Amino acid sequence: MNKYLSRIGVYIIFFIFAFSSIPITNADGLPPTDIAFGRPATPFSVADGHNIVTPKGNILTDISDCDDCSENVIISDTISDGLKLGDTVYDSIYVGTNGYITFGHSQRSFSPEGISGYSEGPMIAGQYDDIDLGTSSPNHGDVYVYKDSDNNIVSITWYEVGPYSSPDHNEGEPYYNSFQLRLHGLGNGDFGIELRYEDIRWIEGNSGHPTAGWTVGDGETYGEVNDSKTEDFLSIEDESNIGQPGVFAWNVNNGGVLDIETSIDENSVGGTFVGNLTASDPDTDIAHLNFSLLDDDNGNFKICNDSETGTNYVAVNPGADLDYETSPNHQRQITVQAEDLDGNTGSSVLNITLLDEQIEFTNETIYHQKTNVRPDTSEWSVDITHPSGSLFQWWINTSPDVGSASGTSTNTQINPTLNFQDLKPRTTYTVHVTVRGSDHEKNYTFTTGSFVSNSSWYNNSRLNVTVEHQYPRILWYDIQKYTGEKTGNDQQLPASTSESDWTSVRNNMTEVDNATWLRVVLNVSSDQGWENIEYINISGWHDNGSDGDGSGYNTSGNHGSNRNFFLCYDNTSDTMAYYNKSWPKGSVEVTKGNMTERNVSDPLGISSTETRNLSFQFKPGYQFRYAPGPDGTGDTWMNFSVENSDGYPRSDGSGVVDYETSSWEALNNSWSWNLNVSVTNKGLRSDGGSFSESSFTSYVLDEFGVYSYTEIVSAGGDVSIQGAPGGNYSTNSSNPFNSESENVSLQTRSNGNYSLCVHIDDLLHTAASGLGYDRSSAPDHLILENDTVWVRGGTRSSRLNFSDASSRWWISLYGSCDSTTGVASGFERHEVNGSCKFTGELRTDGLDDLYPDDYNETKDSSNGLRAYNGLNDRSFYVEFTCSIPLGAWAGVYSTHVYYHLQTEYI
């Protein structure tokens, strides 16, 4: 029995399967309805199932955990052309926590008026409602932003956001919604709007039914999604305006928002696809409905069937007349009928939008508003580009009438020609070009000039004058410092450096730290070729107000005629050029770096001109002195940079000064450094001959500054004095209590005139702290007052004591200072080459011996002492003397010694 039942079951199943493909009809007499085009194509990709809000991106932290808030988001980094909505192009948006974005303004409202009544500016809303991202919401969620630069898309996602108060909601589901707004950049400010609804479980957060859609913010121009402002918004996931459940989209073109509808280009050729046909019928599935056209728009359209898919669709008939300009509302209409298997029919009128072709007019032989056109001009032509290539007409007319032309073409580009008939002198004409309709036209207006019938024109000959400069041209230059990474313990430059690692210090200050590398860069052009260049000399000097470059080196007390560095580019060899340092000798004061040269072009040159960019590196060490620039007063400031007249290089030594472009530079500024860059050639001509002079030199004169450099290199160790009450005892070796005592040798360095002063407080017994005292509370027997201490040294040869009673808290050792504040009031002249200044001489009693001011700190072999160069005042050791009062307690009294070194500046 079971066996037979099993077989019968098999047969029953097979029987049903075999006949399941036959359409089942109920013959209820209901006709097909909802005849329409299928889902229209969007200007961006919306795949099936993509109401999912992914990817989310990053949380907008400024409005996270916030109620009724707004945050500005830049979009131009993703959509470079911005978004045009209305008449304005926006490069940023404001994201509101209450389910919307706004353009050009921030908004925090929770939808009392909705999309239709909003009048404060453009807005796009996914759910304009009272959403709460704050802690009062049971499930507050977050707002995210995702920027897809590859596809020009910015996405804003409200993920699992909750209401401000108890809402209408789907029973048994938690209170949260997830939806997304995507902005698709399409170029030129155009963009697509896409709203995705993944999960909507509540509405009416505290504001009535939510609204969603877009508005330009004038209270009149807006569009909304299905079920906006109704309780049916809870089922918005199943709705769409493009046939994709949970997705709504609009196209924004030139600032206007458009519904996405079925459209084709005007003059589309036969066979162009228009759209799939859909319909609903209770008796017959769509595959067995028969579609036909009751109105084919005068034969412009037909219905086709895809044999592979069974889909019926509308296409353009061959020879269709689909003109954008002459079609009402730029649309065409067809009437489609659908018939089911029972013979029931239904019909619907469908709109097909035509898109305007863009006709271009280019390469006209007489352009618009041209004047002085020759009256004997015989013809005029223009290129017309017609993208579709369909048959079209064109006309060219003139006013006043001097000719016309017309024709038809199917080419995508044509070049029609108009033959002029008797143009009159001194007359204005208009050429009017029309393609197919009045919407594609352009006017060209021109005016003719005078005309003499017996004249003849020929303008193909030219007069050429070649100007060859005898002098080399220095087109630009700069002095720069290196700011990149250095190598090794000696801080050398890498083998190659980047241009971004060099910063200009011309008209600015630079460091004096024995580590900073500088370079002079310049552009030199020679009309006789580069082999005519012999030398490029770069020199710098500190002139104390004289504008002469001098010829000496470290002369006249380091002032006046004083060339402190001299670099030379030597191109006299037949094989290669050399970069040398002539002054100073050795590598202690100035270190020579690398030289580079690169061939470039000179737009002012001739055929034989050669131009190079050159770079000369050097490290000045402590060579530079202080040069801060002007104090803003006086009438001597001028710009003496590259010499020029009327904008052209001039280098004949006359020194043209342009006061209108003057800067702070002045060659008589005693605080700055002068710079001279000169280029000398051989005096050759480009043809190989020689000019009358043997050579020509071009130069630039300028000034540059350096920072004030002030350093106490060494202050020795602690100062030690030992003695008995009632006597005077010193740090020098004459102290019988301490024969090993030494005066202090201070080592200082300043690249300008300087002042050095010293200060001490009262001395406190070292046992005071153990007894619970400090300097302010200690009894007199634990204090040794500072007026018992005397000091001399540097250029101070006589002792002077500190005194609270006389407000003498600071004592000067070099220069002079205010005794109460230590502020410098007089200055000692700076040392040669920025060298160190020492007080006294090491390992002697320090009473009268001098310490020399030699930069290299070399010793005189005749007496074993360092040689004194005689430029500045004598310098003594710093000697401290204490007058120990009677009754002083035994023990050690101590205080800090403060030295203050200051460099003079303007």
XYZ file of N, CA and C in Angstrom, residues 226-347:
366
model
N 6.919 60.180 -1.058
C 5.608 59.613 -0.787
C 5.380 59.549 0.726
N 4.144 59.799 1.160
C 3.740 59.666 2.564
C 4.389 60.704 3.468
N 5.019 61.753 2.907
C 5.522 62.835 3.741
C 4.347 63.523 4.420
N 4.500 63.866 5.697
C 3.483 64.527 6.517
C 2.298 63.613 6.834
N 2.459 62.280 6.726
C 1.391 61.343 7.079
C 1.950 60.266 7.976
N 1.011 59.554 8.629
C 1.449 58.460 9.500
C 1.965 57.282 8.696
N 1.673 57.252 7.382
C 2.176 56.173 6.527
C 3.676 56.264 6.300
N 4.298 57.331 6.829
C 5.760 57.432 6.708
C 6.466 56.223 7.328
N 5.761 55.525 8.242
C 6.337 54.319 8.853
C 6.607 53.227 7.821
N 5.957 53.280 6.671
C 6.187 52.265 5.626
C 6.971 52.837 4.456
N 7.724 53.924 4.665
C 8.468 54.566 3.577
C 9.510 53.643 2.948
N 9.927 52.598 3.700
C 10.914 51.644 3.153
C 10.380 50.936 1.913
N 9.047 50.890 1.753
C 8.448 50.190 0.616
C 8.109 51.137 -0.531
N 8.362 52.446 -0.355
C 7.990 53.433 -1.364
C 9.215 53.877 -2.170
N 8.969 54.528 -3.333
C 10.075 55.047 -4.158
C 9.491 55.935 -5.254
N 10.312 56.839 -5.767
C 9.907 57.585 -6.958
C 10.683 57.157 -8.191
N 11.496 56.090 -8.042
C 12.274 55.576 -9.188
C 12.115 54.067 -9.326
N 11.095 53.485 -8.640
C 10.855 52.056 -8.770
C 11.806 51.197 -7.967
N 12.504 51.745 -7.020
C 13.435 50.993 -6.174
C 12.983 51.160 -4.725
N 12.366 50.156 -4.105
C 11.822 50.307 -2.745
C 12.861 50.857 -1.766
N 12.401 51.867 -1.013
C 13.253 52.463 0.010
C 14.216 53.493 -0.512
N 14.142 53.832 -1.817
C 15.080 54.789 -2.410
C 14.302 55.866 -3.162
N 14.649 57.143 -2.902
C 14.101 58.276 -3.634
C 15.266 59.048 -4.253
N 15.071 59.600 -5.453
C 16.169 60.300 -6.126
C 15.623 61.453 -6.952
N 16.430 62.508 -7.055
C 16.159 63.656 -7.916
C 17.455 64.061 -8.598
N 17.329 64.723 -9.719
C 18.477 65.232 -10.447
C 18.475 66.763 -10.344
N 19.621 67.362 -9.966
C 19.737 68.811 -9.863
C 20.598 69.301 -11.021
N 19.970 70.034 -11.936
C 20.643 70.499 -13.139
C 20.637 72.019 -13.170
N 21.846 72.622 -13.192
C 21.998 74.084 -13.207
C 21.213 74.744 -12.074
N 21.197 74.091 -10.922
C 20.559 74.655 -9.736
C 19.103 74.299 -9.567
N 18.479 73.701 -10.585
C 17.062 73.338 -10.496
C 16.893 71.864 -10.219
N 15.940 71.507 -9.361
C 15.707 70.116 -8.993
C 14.658 69.532 -9.937
N 14.974 68.375 -10.534
C 14.108 67.743 -11.520
C 13.754 66.332 -11.069
N 12.485 65.918 -11.339
C 12.137 64.518 -11.156
C 12.874 63.688 -12.189
N 13.280 62.505 -11.801
C 13.962 61.599 -12.735
C 12.879 60.887 -13.534
N 12.839 61.146 -14.816
C 11.763 60.623 -15.648
C 12.357 60.056 -16.928
N 11.510 59.376 -17.688
C 11.960 58.777 -18.940
C 12.258 59.893 -19.946
N 13.457 59.857 -20.533
C 13.866 60.913 -21.450
C 14.809 60.357 -22.497
N 14.875 61.043 -23.640
C 15.809 60.708 -24.712
C 16.323 62.005 -25.307
N 17.425 61.938 -26.039
C 17.947 63.104 -26.734
C 17.036 63.455 -27.911
N 16.897 64.735 -28.171
C 16.141 65.135 -29.350
C 16.826 64.590 -30.602
N 16.010 64.312 -31.632
C 16.509 63.802 -32.916
C 17.207 62.454 -32.756
N 16.799 61.669 -31.739
C 17.368 60.333 -31.569
C 17.067 59.489 -32.820
N 18.003 58.613 -33.177
C 17.879 57.802 -34.391
C 16.964 56.618 -34.132
N 16.489 55.994 -35.218
C 15.609 54.842 -35.106
C 16.253 53.720 -34.306
N 15.441 53.070 -33.471
C 15.932 51.990 -32.625
C 16.391 52.431 -31.257
N 16.459 53.766 -30.998
C 16.887 54.247 -29.677
C 15.906 53.761 -28.602
N 16.428 53.150 -27.549
C 15.611 52.625 -26.457
C 15.007 53.775 -25.654
N 13.685 53.679 -25.366
C 12.993 54.697 -24.576
C 12.738 54.196 -23.165
N 12.093 53.037 -22.987
C 11.828 52.514 -21.657
C 11.029 51.238 -21.708
N 11.225 50.362 -20.683
C 10.435 49.141 -20.550
C 9.012 49.489 -20.130
N 8.046 48.616 -20.540
C 6.646 48.817 -20.181
C 6.261 47.899 -19.034
N 5.521 48.436 -18.078
C 5.018 47.651 -16.959
C 3.516 47.871 -16.829
N 2.828 46.912 -16.183
C 1.390 47.030 -15.939
C 0.998 46.032 -14.863
N -0.193 46.203 -14.296
C -0.724 45.287 -13.282
C -2.035 44.705 -13.799
N -2.208 43.377 -13.592
C -3.447 42.734 -14.011
C -3.726 41.570 -13.068
N -4.958 41.465 -12.525
C -5.257 40.376 -11.573
C -5.376 39.013 -12.232
N -5.533 38.987 -13.579
C -5.781 37.713 -14.249
C -4.543 37.150 -14.937
N -3.649 38.022 -15.387
C -2.570 37.591 -16.279
C -1.265 38.222 -15.811
N -0.174 37.403 -15.789
C 1.117 37.999 -15.450
C 1.594 38.831 -16.626
N 2.552 39.723 -16.373
C 2.972 40.712 -17.376
C 3.554 40.081 -18.625
N 4.131 38.878 -18.485
C 4.738 38.231 -19.648
C 3.694 37.849 -20.691
N 2.399 37.746 -20.266
C 1.359 37.342 -21.208
C 0.404 38.481 -21.537
N 0.766 39.699 -21.183
C -0.004 40.860 -21.619
C 0.448 41.276 -23.002
N -0.490 41.721 -23.825
C -0.190 42.171 -25.174
C -0.246 43.701 -25.194
N 0.931 44.344 -25.489
C 1.020 45.805 -25.518
C 0.941 46.308 -26.961
N 0.236 47.425 -27.155
C 0.148 48.058 -28.475
C 0.031 49.563 -28.284
N 0.260 50.317 -29.357
C 0.185 51.779 -29.320
C -1.113 52.239 -29.946
N -1.949 52.903 -29.146
C -3.140 53.545 -29.704
C -2.772 54.871 -30.338
N -1.738 55.510 -29.828
C -1.218 56.767 -30.395
C 0.304 56.661 -30.403
N 0.896 56.578 -31.600
C 2.354 56.432 -31.720
C 3.048 57.747 -32.015
N 2.380 58.880 -31.704
C 2.955 60.211 -31.926
C 3.360 60.388 -33.381
N 2.373 60.153 -34.269
C 2.608 60.333 -35.716
C 3.747 59.468 -36.236
N 3.794 58.252 -35.718
C 4.788 57.305 -36.227
C 6.179 57.463 -35.659
N 6.319 58.271 -34.610
C 7.661 58.485 -34.057
C 8.136 57.331 -33.162
N 7.194 56.529 -32.625
C 7.575 55.488 -31.677
C 6.928 54.156 -32.053
N 7.499 53.073 -31.555
C 6.984 51.723 -31.779
C 7.219 50.888 -30.539
N 6.503 49.746 -30.442
C 6.688 48.805 -29.334
C 7.461 47.604 -29.853
N 8.484 47.220 -29.106
C 9.324 46.080 -29.460
C 9.276 45.056 -28.336
N 9.703 43.820 -28.661
C 9.747 42.766 -27.655
C 11.128 42.147 -27.639
N 11.680 42.019 -26.423
C 12.980 41.354 -26.239
C 12.718 39.856 -26.148
N 13.133 39.112 -27.179
C 12.821 37.686 -27.239
C 13.492 36.890 -26.131
N 14.594 37.336 -25.634
C 15.296 36.590 -24.598
C 14.637 36.765 -23.230
N 14.204 37.990 -22.909
C 13.628 38.247 -21.587
C 12.112 38.326 -21.611
N 11.528 38.458 -22.810
C 10.084 38.614 -22.905
C 9.607 40.004 -22.554
N 10.522 40.938 -22.352
C 10.162 42.297 -21.951
C 9.689 43.105 -23.144
N 8.580 43.845 -22.970
C 8.113 44.781 -23.980
C 8.666 46.165 -23.673
N 9.110 46.874 -24.715
C 9.666 48.196 -24.506
C 9.327 49.116 -25.676
N 9.435 50.418 -25.441
C 9.183 51.428 -26.458
C 10.516 51.878 -27.042
N 10.568 52.046 -28.365
C 11.774 52.505 -29.057
C 11.383 53.563 -30.079
N 12.393 54.295 -30.577
C 12.183 55.322 -31.601
C 12.075 54.663 -32.966
N 11.072 55.093 -33.759
C 10.913 54.596 -35.125
C 11.919 55.272 -36.052
N 12.427 54.575 -37.047
C 13.298 55.239 -38.029
C 12.567 56.406 -38.698
N 13.285 57.514 -38.907
C 12.711 58.690 -39.539
C 11.879 59.547 -38.613
N 11.982 59.308 -37.294
C 11.179 60.076 -36.331
C 11.572 61.543 -36.348
N 10.585 62.420 -36.135
C 10.811 63.866 -36.031
C 10.676 64.246 -34.562
N 11.798 64.376 -33.872
C 11.797 64.631 -32.424
C 12.585 65.912 -32.150
N 11.949 67.037 -32.444
C 12.615 68.332 -32.296
C 12.301 68.926 -30.926
N 13.342 69.275 -30.210
C 13.191 69.820 -28.846
C 12.437 71.151 -28.865
N 12.808 72.034 -29.791
C 12.261 73.388 -29.787
C 10.768 73.423 -30.131
N 10.314 72.541 -31.013
C 8.923 72.604 -31.481
C 7.994 71.692 -30.693
N 8.517 70.912 -29.756
C 7.671 70.005 -28.974
C 7.085 70.736 -27.781
N 5.765 70.645 -27.537
C 5.149 71.316 -26.379
C 5.786 70.839 -25.072
N 6.220 71.803 -24.268
C 6.882 71.484 -22.986
C 8.086 70.563 -23.179
N 8.603 70.535 -24.413
C 9.772 69.700 -24.730
C 9.480 68.233 -24.433
N 8.233 67.800 -24.648
C 7.835 66.422 -24.415
C 7.028 65.906 -25.606
N 7.009 64.553 -25.746
C 6.118 63.881 -26.708
C 5.258 62.901 -25.922
N 4.037 62.610 -26.442
C 3.099 61.712 -25.761
C 2.730 60.532 -26.649
N 2.598 59.382 -26.014
C 2.087 58.191 -26.684
C 0.984 57.606 -25.805
N 0.086 56.837 -26.403
C -0.950 56.122 -25.643
C -0.697 54.635 -25.798
N -0.492 53.946 -24.677
C -0.165 52.523 -24.679
C -1.360 51.731 -24.161
N -1.722 50.669 -24.892
C -2.802 49.776 -24.461
C -2.218 48.424 -24.081
N -2.755 47.847 -22.975
C -2.378 46.491 -22.564
C -3.627 45.619 -22.567
N -3.536 44.401 -23.172
C -4.674 43.474 -23.265
C -4.293 42.167 -22.611
N -5.195 41.648 -21.688
C -4.881 40.381 -21.013
C -5.443 39.217 -21.816
N -5.331 38.002 -21.293
C -5.721 36.802 -22.032
C -7.235 36.678 -22.181
N -7.990 37.426 -21.367
C -9.449 37.384 -21.475
C -9.996 38.472 -22.395
N -9.062 39.237 -23.030
C -9.488 40.293 -23.920
C -9.799 41.601 -23.226
N -9.569 41.691 -21.912
C -9.771 42.949 -21.206
C -8.632 43.908 -21.531
N -8.928 45.167 -21.780
C -7.897 46.144 -22.159
C -7.911 47.342 -21.230
N -6.748 47.929 -21.071
C -6.578 49.192 -20.361
C -5.519 50.020 -21.071
N -5.598 51.308 -20.946
C -4.635 52.165 -21.645
C -4.181 53.305 -20.738
